[in-house]
Amino acid sequence: MSFGKLKSARRAKESHSFVQPLPADGSTSPIAATASSSYLSSGTPRHTTPAEHVLVELTQVPDDRTQALDTQVLSGTADVSTHEDSTATTTATPASTSLQSAEKETSRPAPLHGCHAVLPSTLEIRESSRHGRAVYTKSAISAGSVILSVTPHVSVLATSGLDQHCSACARSAPGTGLKRCPKCRTVWYCDSECQNRDWASHKRECGALQKWAAAAPSPDVAIPGEAVRCLGRILWGSQKEGLDSVWAKEIRMMHSNRTSLQPSVFESHTHLAHSLVRYLGVSSPQELEPYGLTSAGDLVDLISRFATNTFTLTEPSLTPIGICVAPTIALANHSCDPNAVIVFPRPASASAKEEPLLHLIALRDIAAGKEVRISYVDTTLPQRLRQKELKEVYNFTCQCKLCTRTRSADPREAMWCPKGCGGTCPIPTEEDGFTRCVKCKAAIASAEAVLDAVRVGQEGLDKASTLQFRDVAKARQLTTNLIPIMVSAGLTPSSHPLLAMTRLHHELLLASLPSSPTQDTLDESIRATAKYSAGVQTLLPRGHPVRAVALGELGKLLAVDEPAPPRDTDSVAGGRFPPSGPARLKLAYECLVRAHEEMLIGYGKSAGGGELGREVRDAIVRLEAEIGVWTVGIKNAWQDAVAEKAAK
């Protein structure tokens, strides 16, 4: 197999997360990066902009709900110490897993007011006494089944990928290249068909992009971030469809955390509000009324709904390429141990006009009457980090089984037994430095050394993550130097931050691997991918797309033709990893077969594992043919040797 068939432009960050919005600069907050896309937030003195005049006037519009809070949020001066920690809103109920009391849970069908007609007969929306609205099954669903398939109301590409994917169907650039919008010269399309189909959404956007670029002080901020562009499409779409349309009602039914915003989001909400008003080109509060925004509360609600309900738009390989809003899918609640997952598989049966098509897939069998749950965060992270992100972004504390059950040693925070018995120990903490093996009870000798390795690893991970798109060589140097430190401290492959560092290292190696790699660089990439795959297999259930993709990448790398196979006996006999020759091809075949089996679950059986499943299936067929050539060659060589010996 040629390497050209394998290499993909993986620029993934947070690739495990299927609901977290994609920030413009890779930050963890969904919209924290908006300031970098807005030139309204410079640190130098300036005159008040028209956008700020609109916001000031808007906060003076009477609102009998939370006017003071809305005014403070838009000005960035809110103090939540006096606010109620409430998740109730006038339009929606929260999507969370919090089990707030020990009383028996009750539920009833939720009023949908004619909305969410895409729900199949196998599903229903119910309102629970414990965690609000949720998606429930009405009949049993088997693992690998497509629970729900929808085209998002709105989807936009990341600014950095606008010239690499079609803004209508989100497909990667075809061999013939993409067609650029001649007016705004910002968005690109597969062909005139995609361009014409997107014109209804792009018409207003096109002019806004031109005005934004004309006023930009530098090319670096000539295109607004995806958060601003997504909100613009939401408002223009609501206006086009009608404020009383089902389309607009479904947007407004999404949950808002407006009455209980966390202090950490005030600044980002403020920047986003300023940027959005400027992007829309309005100069007075009255000009916002056609969009259904009649008060500061309405604007804060809009931004809160966006931040809470936006999904990451990905390629089938899980590489993030943008963000999207799908109100019906957003009704699904969270669990750190989900029974369903969101993917964009690109099945062969889907037409271009349906793409990007979002699929909700069952990861395991779900009985009738059970709730369908997805994960809002990276479930390979330790509980404390998951809870931190859920509280900051989604404003709830998760009470799922993975978060509440007691475990002797969570593999996300574990190290090997110091005596080498094969057991694991919990990683020590600053509060409790004493830890012992759960198997043989041996205590670790130096908790301080382990804590230092974890601290250095986390700091290095943060720095390398920031550098990965600006200075790949520096980021790779950091991951190369820091992984051995954590390994020598005894961290298991699934432990944080070692797993995250291994994932980043693996991605950097693949991104920098040349079309004609040397044997050493190819083998290094294989080893990094194998370590990452081993880590996620420990944490994620069979069929999870992240597991499947990791296995597929490992199998494809192993199947790449060896540039300079080693000749020493140990290498051929299996004394090293990766192996060489027939053993290498056999391992590649096994990985690809396993990957395909898991893709049929994570990407849907009816979709054949999606586009990625089809690629892996084709790779298996090619590998079977190659292994067949090896087998025939060996058989012929053996027969020739026998014949030669008989002739003598």
Short mmCIF file of C-alpha atoms in Angstrom, two decimals, residues 404-599:
data_model
loop_
_atom_site.label_atom_id
_atom_site.label_comp_id
_atom_site.label_asym_id
_atom_site.label_seq_id
_atom_site.Cartn_x
_atom_site.Cartn_y
_atom_site.Cartn_z
CA THR A 404 -19.86 8.59 41.52
CA ARG A 405 -18.76 4.98 41.90
CA THR A 406 -15.70 4.23 43.99
CA ARG A 407 -12.80 2.67 42.10
CA SER A 408 -9.62 1.30 43.64
CA ALA A 409 -7.58 2.77 40.78
CA ASP A 410 -9.09 4.76 37.93
CA PRO A 411 -7.05 3.88 34.81
CA ARG A 412 -7.20 7.59 33.93
CA GLU A 413 -5.07 8.32 37.01
CA ALA A 414 -3.03 5.20 37.55
CA MET A 415 0.60 4.08 37.68
CA TRP A 416 2.24 0.67 37.57
CA CYS A 417 3.01 -1.26 40.73
CA PRO A 418 6.51 -0.30 41.99
CA LYS A 419 7.24 -4.01 42.56
CA GLY A 420 6.27 -4.97 39.01
CA CYS A 421 3.49 -7.38 39.97
CA GLY A 422 1.36 -6.21 37.05
CA GLY A 423 -1.11 -4.33 39.24
CA THR A 424 -1.68 -0.59 39.36
CA CYS A 425 -1.73 2.15 42.00
CA PRO A 426 -3.74 5.36 42.10
CA ILE A 427 -1.53 8.34 41.25
CA PRO A 428 -0.76 10.21 44.50
CA THR A 429 -2.21 13.66 45.06
CA GLU A 430 -1.00 16.76 46.89
CA GLU A 431 -3.55 16.01 49.63
CA ASP A 432 -2.74 12.30 49.91
CA GLY A 433 0.74 11.21 48.90
CA PHE A 434 0.36 7.67 50.22
CA THR A 435 -0.73 5.13 47.63
CA ARG A 436 -0.24 1.41 47.19
CA CYS A 437 -0.77 -1.25 44.57
CA VAL A 438 -4.33 -2.56 44.51
CA LYS A 439 -3.01 -6.06 43.79
CA CYS A 440 0.03 -6.67 46.00
CA LYS A 441 -0.37 -3.65 48.32
CA ALA A 442 3.18 -2.44 47.72
CA ALA A 443 3.56 1.28 48.49
CA ILE A 444 5.25 3.71 46.10
CA ALA A 445 8.60 5.00 47.30
CA SER A 446 8.45 8.64 46.20
CA ALA A 447 5.11 10.35 45.73
CA GLU A 448 6.89 13.65 45.14
CA ALA A 449 8.73 12.33 42.07
CA VAL A 450 5.45 11.11 40.54
CA LEU A 451 3.69 14.41 41.27
CA ASP A 452 6.58 16.32 39.69
CA ALA A 453 6.35 14.17 36.54
CA VAL A 454 2.58 14.74 36.31
CA ARG A 455 2.96 18.49 36.86
CA VAL A 456 5.73 18.82 34.27
CA GLY A 457 3.72 16.65 31.87
CA GLN A 458 0.59 18.80 32.22
CA GLU A 459 2.54 22.03 31.74
CA GLY A 460 4.28 20.58 28.70
CA LEU A 461 0.97 19.32 27.28
CA ASP A 462 -0.57 22.78 27.58
CA LYS A 463 2.41 24.38 25.88
CA ALA A 464 2.67 21.78 23.11
CA SER A 465 -1.07 22.04 22.44
CA THR A 466 -0.68 25.78 21.96
CA LEU A 467 2.34 25.34 19.67
CA GLN A 468 1.00 22.48 17.52
CA PHE A 469 -0.34 24.74 14.76
CA ARG A 470 2.29 27.49 14.97
CA ASP A 471 5.54 25.62 15.58
CA VAL A 472 5.15 21.92 14.89
CA ALA A 473 8.86 21.20 15.40
CA LYS A 474 8.84 22.78 18.86
CA ALA A 475 5.63 21.00 19.84
CA ARG A 476 7.08 17.67 18.68
CA GLN A 477 10.29 18.32 20.62
CA LEU A 478 8.25 18.87 23.78
CA THR A 479 6.21 15.68 23.37
CA THR A 480 9.32 13.66 22.50
CA ASN A 481 11.16 14.85 25.62
CA LEU A 482 8.29 14.70 28.11
CA ILE A 483 6.71 11.33 27.32
CA PRO A 484 9.75 9.39 28.64
CA ILE A 485 9.63 11.39 31.89
CA MET A 486 6.06 10.31 32.60
CA VAL A 487 6.74 6.74 31.49
CA SER A 488 9.77 6.51 33.80
CA ALA A 489 7.61 7.81 36.67
CA GLY A 490 5.42 4.73 36.17
CA LEU A 491 2.29 6.21 34.59
CA THR A 492 0.19 3.70 32.67
CA PRO A 493 -0.57 4.38 28.95
CA SER A 494 -4.17 5.36 29.80
CA SER A 495 -3.21 7.89 32.51
CA HIS A 496 -3.56 11.62 32.18
CA PRO A 497 -1.60 13.56 31.05
CA LEU A 498 0.44 10.76 29.42
CA LEU A 499 -2.40 9.58 27.15
CA ALA A 500 -3.16 13.12 25.97
CA MET A 501 0.54 13.74 25.35
CA THR A 502 0.84 10.44 23.44
CA ARG A 503 -2.18 11.39 21.32
CA LEU A 504 -0.67 14.77 20.46
CA HIS A 505 2.71 13.18 19.70
CA HIS A 506 1.04 10.63 17.44
CA GLU A 507 -0.85 13.39 15.58
CA LEU A 508 2.30 15.50 15.15
CA LEU A 509 4.20 12.53 13.75
CA LEU A 510 1.45 11.72 11.24
CA ALA A 511 1.15 15.36 10.18
CA SER A 512 4.90 15.63 9.53
CA LEU A 513 5.44 12.20 7.98
CA PRO A 514 6.74 12.67 4.43
CA SER A 515 5.23 10.95 1.42
CA SER A 516 8.33 8.75 1.23
CA PRO A 517 9.23 8.12 4.88
CA THR A 518 12.39 6.44 6.06
CA GLN A 519 12.14 3.16 7.91
CA ASP A 520 12.95 4.88 11.20
CA THR A 521 10.33 7.63 10.86
CA LEU A 522 7.69 5.13 9.77
CA ASP A 523 8.46 2.79 12.67
CA GLU A 524 8.45 5.71 15.13
CA SER A 525 4.98 6.69 13.94
CA ILE A 526 3.78 3.11 14.28
CA ARG A 527 5.07 2.85 17.85
CA ALA A 528 3.44 6.16 18.86
CA THR A 529 0.13 5.13 17.28
CA ALA A 530 0.26 1.72 18.97
CA LYS A 531 0.80 3.30 22.40
CA TYR A 532 -2.07 5.71 21.87
CA SER A 533 -4.34 2.90 20.65
CA ALA A 534 -3.48 0.81 23.72
CA GLY A 535 -4.40 3.71 26.00
CA VAL A 536 -7.82 4.41 24.49
CA GLN A 537 -8.69 0.71 24.30
CA THR A 538 -8.30 0.59 28.08
CA LEU A 539 -10.76 3.43 28.63
CA LEU A 540 -13.31 3.36 25.82
CA PRO A 541 -15.86 0.63 25.04
CA ARG A 542 -15.61 -1.59 21.99
CA GLY A 543 -17.03 0.20 18.98
CA HIS A 544 -16.26 3.70 20.16
CA PRO A 545 -15.24 5.75 17.09
CA VAL A 546 -12.04 6.97 18.76
CA ARG A 547 -10.93 3.38 19.32
CA ALA A 548 -11.88 2.40 15.79
CA VAL A 549 -10.00 5.30 14.21
CA ALA A 550 -6.87 4.60 16.28
CA LEU A 551 -6.92 0.93 15.26
CA GLY A 552 -7.47 1.85 11.62
CA GLU A 553 -4.57 4.30 11.62
CA LEU A 554 -2.30 1.67 13.20
CA GLY A 555 -3.33 -0.94 10.63
CA LYS A 556 -2.77 1.45 7.71
CA LEU A 557 0.67 2.46 8.99
CA LEU A 558 1.68 -1.18 9.39
CA ALA A 559 0.50 -1.85 5.84
CA VAL A 560 2.70 0.86 4.31
CA ASP A 561 5.52 -0.67 2.26
CA GLU A 562 8.72 -0.84 4.31
CA PRO A 563 11.38 1.49 2.82
CA ALA A 564 14.31 -0.54 4.22
CA PRO A 565 13.26 -3.73 6.03
CA PRO A 566 15.77 -4.81 8.71
CA ARG A 567 17.83 -7.86 7.87
CA ASP A 568 18.85 -8.98 11.33
CA THR A 569 17.39 -12.23 12.63
CA ASP A 570 15.81 -10.72 15.76
CA SER A 571 13.76 -8.24 13.74
CA VAL A 572 12.39 -10.90 11.42
CA ALA A 573 11.74 -13.34 14.25
CA GLY A 574 9.67 -10.83 16.22
CA GLY A 575 12.30 -9.48 18.61
CA ARG A 576 11.24 -5.88 18.01
CA PHE A 577 8.17 -3.73 17.47
CA PRO A 578 6.95 -3.13 14.91
CA PRO A 579 7.77 -6.47 13.30
CA SER A 580 8.93 -6.77 9.71
CA GLY A 581 7.98 -8.78 6.65
CA PRO A 582 5.05 -11.23 6.79
CA ALA A 583 4.56 -10.69 10.55
CA ARG A 584 4.07 -6.98 9.91
CA LEU A 585 1.50 -7.59 7.20
CA LYS A 586 -0.33 -10.09 9.40
CA LEU A 587 -0.49 -7.56 12.27
CA ALA A 588 -1.71 -4.86 9.86
CA TYR A 589 -4.44 -7.19 8.63
CA GLU A 590 -5.56 -8.02 12.19
CA CYS A 591 -5.70 -4.33 13.17
CA LEU A 592 -7.69 -3.37 10.08
CA VAL A 593 -10.19 -6.21 10.56
CA ARG A 594 -10.72 -5.19 14.19
CA ALA A 595 -11.02 -1.54 13.16
CA HIS A 596 -13.68 -2.38 10.58
CA GLU A 597 -15.65 -4.43 13.10
CA GLU A 598 -15.63 -1.51 15.53
CA MET A 599 -16.48 1.03 12.82
#
